[in-house]
Short mmCIF file of C-alpha atoms and ligand atoms in Angstrom, two decimals:
data_model
loop_
_atom_site.label_atom_id
_atom_site.label_comp_id
_atom_site.label_asym_id
_atom_site.label_seq_id
_atom_site.Cartn_x
_atom_site.Cartn_y
_atom_site.Cartn_z
CA UNK A 1 -109.74 -17.50 1.52
CA UNK A 2 -108.29 -19.84 -0.06
CA UNK A 3 -106.69 -20.15 -3.12
CA UNK A 4 -107.25 -23.88 -4.03
CA UNK A 5 -110.01 -23.92 -6.95
CA UNK A 6 -109.69 -27.57 -7.73
CA UNK A 7 -109.16 -28.81 -3.56
CA UNK A 8 -112.64 -27.16 -3.40
CA UNK A 9 -114.36 -28.95 -6.36
CA UNK A 10 -117.68 -30.69 -4.60
CA UNK A 11 -117.69 -34.62 -3.72
CA UNK A 12 -121.36 -34.22 -5.76
CA UNK A 13 -119.12 -33.60 -8.76
CA UNK A 14 -118.05 -36.99 -10.23
CA UNK A 15 -117.65 -36.71 -13.79
CA UNK A 16 -115.13 -33.56 -14.74
CA UNK A 17 -114.16 -32.92 -18.40
CA UNK A 18 -111.42 -30.83 -19.10
CA UNK A 19 -111.28 -29.17 -22.48
CA UNK A 20 -109.10 -26.38 -24.46
CA UNK A 21 -109.27 -24.23 -27.51
CA UNK A 22 -108.92 -25.29 -31.08
CA UNK A 23 -106.09 -25.89 -32.32
CA UNK A 24 -103.75 -26.80 -29.14
CA UNK A 25 -100.82 -24.76 -28.55
CA UNK A 26 -98.03 -25.44 -25.84
CA UNK A 27 -100.41 -23.43 -23.56
CA UNK A 28 -103.56 -24.88 -23.86
CA UNK A 29 -102.00 -28.96 -24.18
CA UNK A 30 -99.89 -27.60 -21.13
CA UNK A 31 -103.18 -26.61 -18.79
CA UNK A 32 -105.43 -29.17 -20.30
CA UNK A 33 -103.07 -32.25 -19.33
CA UNK A 34 -101.68 -30.31 -16.09
CA UNK A 35 -104.85 -30.02 -14.62
CA UNK A 36 -105.84 -33.33 -15.58
CA UNK A 37 -102.91 -35.29 -14.13
CA UNK A 38 -103.30 -32.88 -10.71
CA UNK A 39 -107.72 -33.85 -11.00
CA UNK A 40 -106.47 -37.74 -11.06
CA UNK A 41 -104.40 -37.39 -8.46
CA UNK A 42 -105.94 -35.44 -6.43
CA UNK A 43 -109.02 -37.88 -6.84
CA UNK A 44 -108.09 -41.01 -8.21
CA UNK A 45 -111.91 -42.14 -7.56
CA UNK A 46 -113.75 -39.86 -10.61
CA UNK A 47 -113.61 -40.07 -13.74
CA UNK A 48 -111.76 -37.15 -15.87
CA UNK A 49 -112.32 -36.67 -19.10
CA UNK A 50 -109.14 -34.89 -20.80
CA UNK A 51 -110.50 -33.34 -24.66
CA UNK A 52 -107.13 -32.20 -27.05
CA UNK A 53 -107.77 -31.58 -30.78
CA UNK A 54 -104.56 -32.44 -32.88
CA UNK A 55 -101.72 -30.76 -32.33
CA UNK A 56 -97.97 -29.93 -32.74
CA UNK A 57 -95.47 -32.94 -33.11
CA UNK A 58 -93.36 -31.49 -30.78
CA UNK A 59 -95.86 -31.08 -27.71
CA UNK A 60 -96.92 -34.65 -28.13
CA UNK A 61 -94.62 -35.90 -24.44
CA UNK A 62 -96.74 -33.64 -22.86
CA UNK A 63 -100.30 -35.97 -22.97
CA UNK A 64 -97.95 -39.50 -22.96
CA UNK A 65 -99.78 -41.57 -20.90
CA UNK A 66 -103.51 -39.22 -20.99
CA UNK A 67 -105.81 -40.73 -22.72
CA UNK A 68 -107.13 -37.84 -25.10
CA UNK A 69 -110.53 -38.11 -26.52
CA UNK A 70 -110.55 -35.97 -30.06
CA UNK A 71 -113.79 -35.67 -30.14
CA UNK A 72 -116.90 -33.09 -29.21
CA UNK A 73 -117.71 -35.13 -25.71
CA UNK A 74 -121.48 -35.39 -27.27
CA UNK A 75 -123.63 -37.24 -24.85
CA UNK A 76 -120.71 -37.21 -22.22
CA UNK A 77 -122.96 -34.75 -19.68
CA UNK A 78 -120.17 -33.55 -17.28
CA UNK A 79 -120.89 -32.56 -13.42
CA UNK A 80 -118.05 -29.98 -14.39
CA UNK A 81 -116.51 -28.49 -17.19
CA UNK A 82 -112.78 -26.90 -16.98
CA UNK A 83 -112.53 -24.87 -20.22
CA UNK A 84 -108.54 -23.97 -20.42
CA UNK A 85 -106.82 -21.10 -21.92
CA UNK A 86 -109.80 -20.25 -24.45
CA UNK A 87 -111.26 -16.31 -24.55
CA UNK A 88 -114.65 -17.16 -26.01
CA UNK A 89 -116.95 -20.47 -26.23
CA UNK A 90 -116.34 -21.03 -30.11
CA UNK A 91 -112.79 -21.11 -29.55
CA UNK A 92 -113.72 -24.32 -27.79
CA UNK A 93 -111.78 -26.76 -29.38
CA UNK A 94 -112.56 -30.90 -28.85
CA UNK A 95 -114.72 -31.71 -25.95
CA UNK A 96 -116.99 -28.99 -26.72
CA UNK A 97 -120.37 -30.51 -26.92
CA UNK A 98 -119.13 -30.95 -23.74
CA UNK A 99 -118.66 -28.06 -22.25
CA UNK A 100 -122.09 -27.05 -23.59
CA UNK A 101 -123.36 -29.78 -21.68
CA UNK A 102 -121.73 -29.92 -18.66
CA UNK A 103 -124.26 -28.83 -15.45
CA UNK A 104 -121.43 -26.42 -14.30
CA UNK A 105 -119.01 -24.55 -15.89
CA UNK A 106 -115.61 -23.32 -15.07
CA UNK A 107 -113.20 -21.09 -16.86
CA UNK A 108 -109.34 -19.94 -16.33
CA UNK A 109 -107.62 -17.97 -18.87
CA UNK A 110 -105.64 -15.19 -18.84
CA UNK A 111 -107.13 -13.43 -22.40
CA UNK A 112 -107.66 -10.23 -22.06
CA UNK A 113 -110.97 -10.23 -24.33
CA UNK A 114 -111.93 -13.55 -21.56
CA UNK A 115 -115.88 -12.33 -21.55
CA UNK A 116 -116.00 -14.84 -18.50
CA UNK A 117 -118.34 -17.01 -20.37
CA UNK A 118 -117.97 -19.94 -17.41
CA UNK A 119 -120.43 -20.22 -14.09
CA UNK A 120 -117.37 -20.19 -12.19
CA UNK A 121 -114.09 -18.03 -13.89
CA UNK A 122 -110.66 -17.07 -12.82
CA UNK A 123 -109.38 -14.43 -15.70
CA UNK A 124 -106.17 -13.26 -14.85
CA UNK A 125 -105.17 -10.49 -17.76
CA UNK A 126 -101.64 -10.03 -16.63
CA UNK A 127 -100.61 -13.61 -16.22
CA UNK A 128 -98.07 -14.53 -18.75
CA UNK A 129 -100.61 -17.86 -19.68
CA UNK A 130 -103.01 -20.30 -18.34
CA UNK A 131 -100.49 -22.85 -17.01
CA UNK A 132 -98.99 -19.25 -14.64
CA UNK A 133 -102.89 -19.14 -13.27
CA UNK A 134 -102.55 -22.67 -12.41
CA UNK A 135 -99.89 -23.06 -10.68
CA UNK A 136 -101.34 -19.86 -8.67
CA UNK A 137 -104.06 -21.61 -7.61
CA UNK A 138 -102.62 -25.61 -7.21
CA UNK A 139 -101.07 -26.81 -3.74
CA UNK A 140 -97.57 -26.79 -4.77
CA UNK A 141 -97.02 -29.60 -2.50
CA UNK A 142 -99.46 -31.97 -4.16
CA UNK A 143 -97.26 -31.03 -7.86
CA UNK A 144 -96.07 -33.81 -9.19
CA UNK A 145 -92.63 -33.67 -11.55
CA UNK A 146 -94.79 -34.70 -14.67
CA UNK A 147 -97.85 -31.88 -13.70
CA UNK A 148 -94.60 -29.28 -13.34
CA UNK A 149 -93.57 -30.19 -16.85
CA UNK A 150 -96.87 -29.41 -18.49
CA UNK A 151 -97.15 -26.22 -16.28
CA UNK A 152 -93.64 -25.10 -17.47
CA UNK A 153 -94.22 -26.15 -21.25
CA UNK A 154 -97.34 -23.72 -21.25
CA UNK A 155 -95.30 -21.03 -19.67
CA UNK A 156 -91.98 -20.90 -21.57
CA UNK A 157 -94.39 -21.29 -24.74
CA UNK A 158 -96.84 -18.19 -24.16
CA UNK A 159 -93.95 -15.73 -22.96
CA UNK A 160 -91.32 -16.95 -25.45
CA UNK A 161 -89.03 -18.31 -23.24
CA UNK A 162 -89.82 -15.69 -20.22
CA UNK A 163 -88.33 -12.73 -23.24
CA UNK A 164 -92.25 -11.89 -23.94
CA UNK A 165 -93.33 -8.41 -21.89
CA UNK A 166 -96.41 -11.14 -20.68
CA UNK A 167 -93.67 -12.27 -18.45
CA UNK A 168 -93.62 -10.95 -15.11
CA UNK A 169 -92.56 -11.32 -11.26
CA UNK A 170 -95.28 -14.04 -10.44
CA UNK A 171 -93.94 -15.77 -13.38
CA UNK A 172 -90.41 -16.10 -12.48
CA UNK A 173 -91.27 -17.14 -9.29
CA UNK A 174 -94.17 -19.62 -10.51
CA UNK A 175 -90.68 -20.67 -12.91
CA UNK A 176 -88.93 -21.24 -9.50
CA UNK A 177 -91.46 -23.70 -8.06
CA UNK A 178 -91.52 -25.15 -11.00
CA UNK A 179 -87.92 -26.16 -11.34
CA UNK A 180 -88.17 -27.54 -7.46
CA UNK A 181 -90.11 -30.24 -9.43
CA UNK A 182 -87.07 -31.49 -11.47
CA UNK A 183 -88.17 -30.28 -14.87
CA UNK A 184 -86.31 -31.02 -17.23
CA UNK A 185 -85.96 -27.12 -19.22
CA UNK A 186 -83.57 -27.07 -21.30
CA UNK A 187 -84.95 -29.73 -23.07
CA UNK A 188 -88.74 -28.53 -22.76
CA UNK A 189 -87.03 -25.35 -24.46
CA UNK A 190 -85.14 -27.27 -27.09
CA UNK A 191 -87.32 -30.26 -28.33
CA UNK A 192 -90.53 -28.45 -28.03
CA UNK A 193 -89.94 -24.75 -29.17
CA UNK A 194 -86.53 -24.91 -30.91
CA UNK A 195 -85.73 -27.72 -33.02
CA UNK A 196 -88.11 -28.07 -36.06
CA UNK A 197 -88.19 -31.20 -38.58
CA UNK A 198 -86.13 -30.30 -42.13
CA UNK A 199 -89.72 -30.20 -43.77
CA UNK A 200 -89.91 -27.02 -42.03
CA UNK A 201 -86.83 -25.26 -42.22
CA UNK A 202 -87.47 -25.60 -46.07
CA UNK A 203 -90.92 -24.31 -46.16
CA UNK A 204 -89.74 -21.93 -43.42
CA UNK A 205 -87.23 -20.49 -46.30
CA UNK A 206 -89.58 -20.35 -48.93
CA UNK A 207 -92.01 -18.47 -46.80
CA UNK A 208 -89.20 -15.74 -45.84
CA UNK A 209 -88.41 -15.71 -49.28
CA UNK A 210 -91.81 -14.80 -50.62
CA UNK A 211 -92.53 -12.02 -48.12
CA UNK A 212 -92.49 -8.40 -48.05
CA UNK A 213 -91.37 -5.87 -46.43
CA UNK A 214 -93.83 -2.43 -46.23
CA UNK A 215 -90.96 0.03 -44.33
CA UNK A 216 -93.03 3.09 -43.95
CA UNK A 217 -95.04 0.98 -42.10
CA UNK A 218 -92.25 -0.98 -40.44
CA UNK A 219 -94.45 -4.52 -41.25
CA UNK A 220 -93.35 -7.84 -43.03
CA UNK A 221 -96.01 -10.47 -44.70
CA UNK A 222 -95.55 -12.77 -46.87
CA UNK A 223 -98.35 -16.33 -47.14
CA UNK A 224 -98.28 -19.55 -47.73
CA UNK A 225 -101.03 -21.22 -49.97
CA UNK A 226 -102.38 -24.72 -49.44
CA UNK A 227 -99.63 -25.69 -52.08
CA UNK A 228 -96.61 -24.48 -50.75
CA UNK A 229 -97.55 -26.37 -47.41
CA UNK A 230 -97.83 -29.58 -50.36
CA UNK A 231 -94.36 -29.45 -51.49
CA UNK A 232 -92.87 -28.76 -48.37
CA UNK A 233 -94.97 -32.33 -47.01
CA UNK A 234 -95.93 -30.04 -44.08
CA UNK A 235 -99.26 -30.71 -42.15
CA UNK A 236 -100.73 -27.80 -41.02
CA UNK A 237 -100.59 -28.40 -37.51
CA UNK A 238 -96.36 -27.51 -38.01
CA UNK A 239 -96.75 -24.40 -39.52
CA UNK A 240 -97.02 -22.20 -35.67
CA UNK A 241 -93.17 -21.20 -35.67
CA UNK A 242 -93.23 -19.76 -38.70
CA UNK A 243 -94.55 -16.48 -38.23
CA UNK A 244 -92.16 -16.61 -35.01
CA UNK A 245 -89.20 -16.89 -37.57
CA UNK A 246 -90.87 -13.69 -39.38
CA UNK A 247 -91.10 -11.68 -36.66
CA UNK A 248 -87.72 -11.64 -36.04
CA UNK A 249 -86.77 -8.93 -38.32
CA UNK A 250 -85.34 -6.66 -36.44
CA UNK A 251 -87.00 -3.98 -39.45
CA UNK A 252 -90.83 -5.24 -38.46
CA UNK A 253 -92.44 -4.16 -35.96
CA UNK A 254 -95.50 -6.39 -36.42
CA UNK A 255 -95.81 -9.02 -38.72
CA UNK A 256 -98.69 -10.73 -40.87
CA UNK A 257 -98.36 -13.90 -41.91
CA UNK A 258 -101.65 -15.19 -43.46
CA UNK A 259 -101.79 -19.60 -44.17
CA UNK A 260 -104.26 -21.15 -46.10
CA UNK A 261 -106.01 -23.72 -43.93
CA UNK A 262 -108.56 -24.65 -46.49
CA UNK A 263 -109.08 -24.22 -50.55
CA UNK A 264 -109.89 -20.20 -50.25
CA UNK A 265 -109.83 -20.19 -46.20
CA UNK A 266 -107.18 -18.47 -44.53
CA UNK A 267 -105.72 -17.63 -40.86
CA UNK A 268 -103.80 -14.59 -40.23
CA UNK A 269 -101.25 -14.99 -37.33
CA UNK A 270 -100.41 -11.21 -35.85
CA UNK A 271 -97.09 -10.92 -33.32
CA UNK A 272 -96.35 -7.18 -32.25
CA UNK A 273 -92.47 -6.32 -30.90
CA UNK A 274 -93.15 -2.46 -30.14
CA UNK A 275 -96.28 -0.99 -29.39
CA UNK A 276 -98.52 -1.52 -31.47
CA UNK A 277 -101.68 -3.50 -30.11
CA UNK A 278 -102.68 -6.66 -33.07
CA UNK A 279 -105.69 -8.01 -31.28
CA UNK A 280 -106.94 -5.05 -32.13
CA UNK A 281 -105.73 -5.10 -35.94
CA UNK A 282 -106.83 -8.74 -35.17
CA UNK A 283 -110.50 -7.77 -34.67
CA UNK A 284 -110.98 -5.56 -38.16
CA UNK A 285 -111.80 -9.32 -39.05
CA UNK A 286 -113.41 -10.53 -36.19
CA UNK A 287 -110.07 -12.12 -34.15
CA UNK A 288 -108.55 -11.18 -31.15
CA UNK A 289 -105.53 -12.51 -28.64
CA UNK A 290 -103.40 -11.08 -27.12
CA UNK A 291 -101.09 -6.92 -27.59
CA UNK A 292 -98.10 -9.33 -29.08
CA UNK A 293 -99.79 -11.95 -30.54
CA UNK A 294 -103.01 -12.30 -32.38
CA UNK A 295 -105.19 -13.61 -35.05
CA UNK A 296 -107.61 -13.99 -37.27
CA UNK A 297 -109.49 -16.01 -40.13
CA UNK A 298 -110.90 -14.57 -43.42
CA UNK A 299 -111.94 -16.07 -46.98
CA UNK A 300 -111.31 -14.81 -49.77
CA UNK A 301 -108.29 -13.34 -52.05
CA UNK A 302 -105.12 -13.80 -49.13
CA UNK A 303 -103.98 -9.88 -50.92
CA UNK A 304 -107.37 -8.17 -49.39
CA UNK A 305 -106.77 -9.25 -46.28
CA UNK A 306 -102.70 -7.87 -46.54
CA UNK A 307 -104.74 -4.49 -47.50
CA UNK A 308 -107.16 -4.32 -44.53
CA UNK A 309 -104.77 -4.97 -42.42
CA UNK A 310 -101.80 -1.98 -43.81
CA UNK A 311 -104.62 -0.18 -43.57
CA UNK A 312 -105.36 -0.75 -39.78
CA UNK A 313 -102.11 0.04 -39.37
CA UNK A 314 -101.83 2.99 -41.10
CA UNK A 315 -104.24 4.57 -39.12
CA UNK A 316 -103.77 3.49 -35.96
CA UNK A 317 -100.80 4.86 -35.95
CA UNK A 318 -101.89 8.36 -37.08
MN1 MN B 1 -102.41 -19.09 -23.18
#
């Protein structure tokens, strides 16, 4: 039996759409661009249509030279649509119609909560990232340097540069294989993970200053209303790194960062450095994700969401 999923796509499949999740992160943008490049080389005569929503500027290098579509793909009627790093059908971002209207679907993911909503599913909860899953299903001889850059970026983003507990021996074996392709690994981490604009640095400082540390719950909470984003002129898509900085606080084992995505509608980002499973906390508000990183949406007063999550946290420690 072969592991190579892309090589066994039937010849009658002429048009292939590739989609990821809303607000693409490094793993999502990395997997969409990696699959696009791999298929482009494997099947130069077929039509490959990549979809990606708006994402952080620091990841812009991933899609360089790729004709990415940002619409929903209505009327494309692909023979096959590949959903990457998407934990549920309603999480599909750009290309959501391309997925629902496709003749066949293939889902490749690593979210534990994935209900396997594709016609075919490759869901590996033990993998650090969707990019790691992809690496094990690709023929390494056919992975070009450009594809390797996409895969490596996805892996370092979801594993916190190989620090999070999702990092396994397979992750490092995949990383080793990608280094052999000549991936500029220091630059990828510096450019796409560490360096932030001055505006984002100042916003992060402001968010940290207004944070609350709940010593007993070992939980750090902060929030970012729209007016704060406006004051520092930071676009919403650039806010992803703030929660990572908050989570570097020794006294906190759980971090909750609430930011206002539109008036009165808040996104909650949860991070855990210890045993607390934040996917379960996010589920209180219908969200989900991973044990160490999860998220949810909340309409109303962000202090209510803060209280609700703290309550759930107290209950979970009993
Ligand atoms: Mn991922």
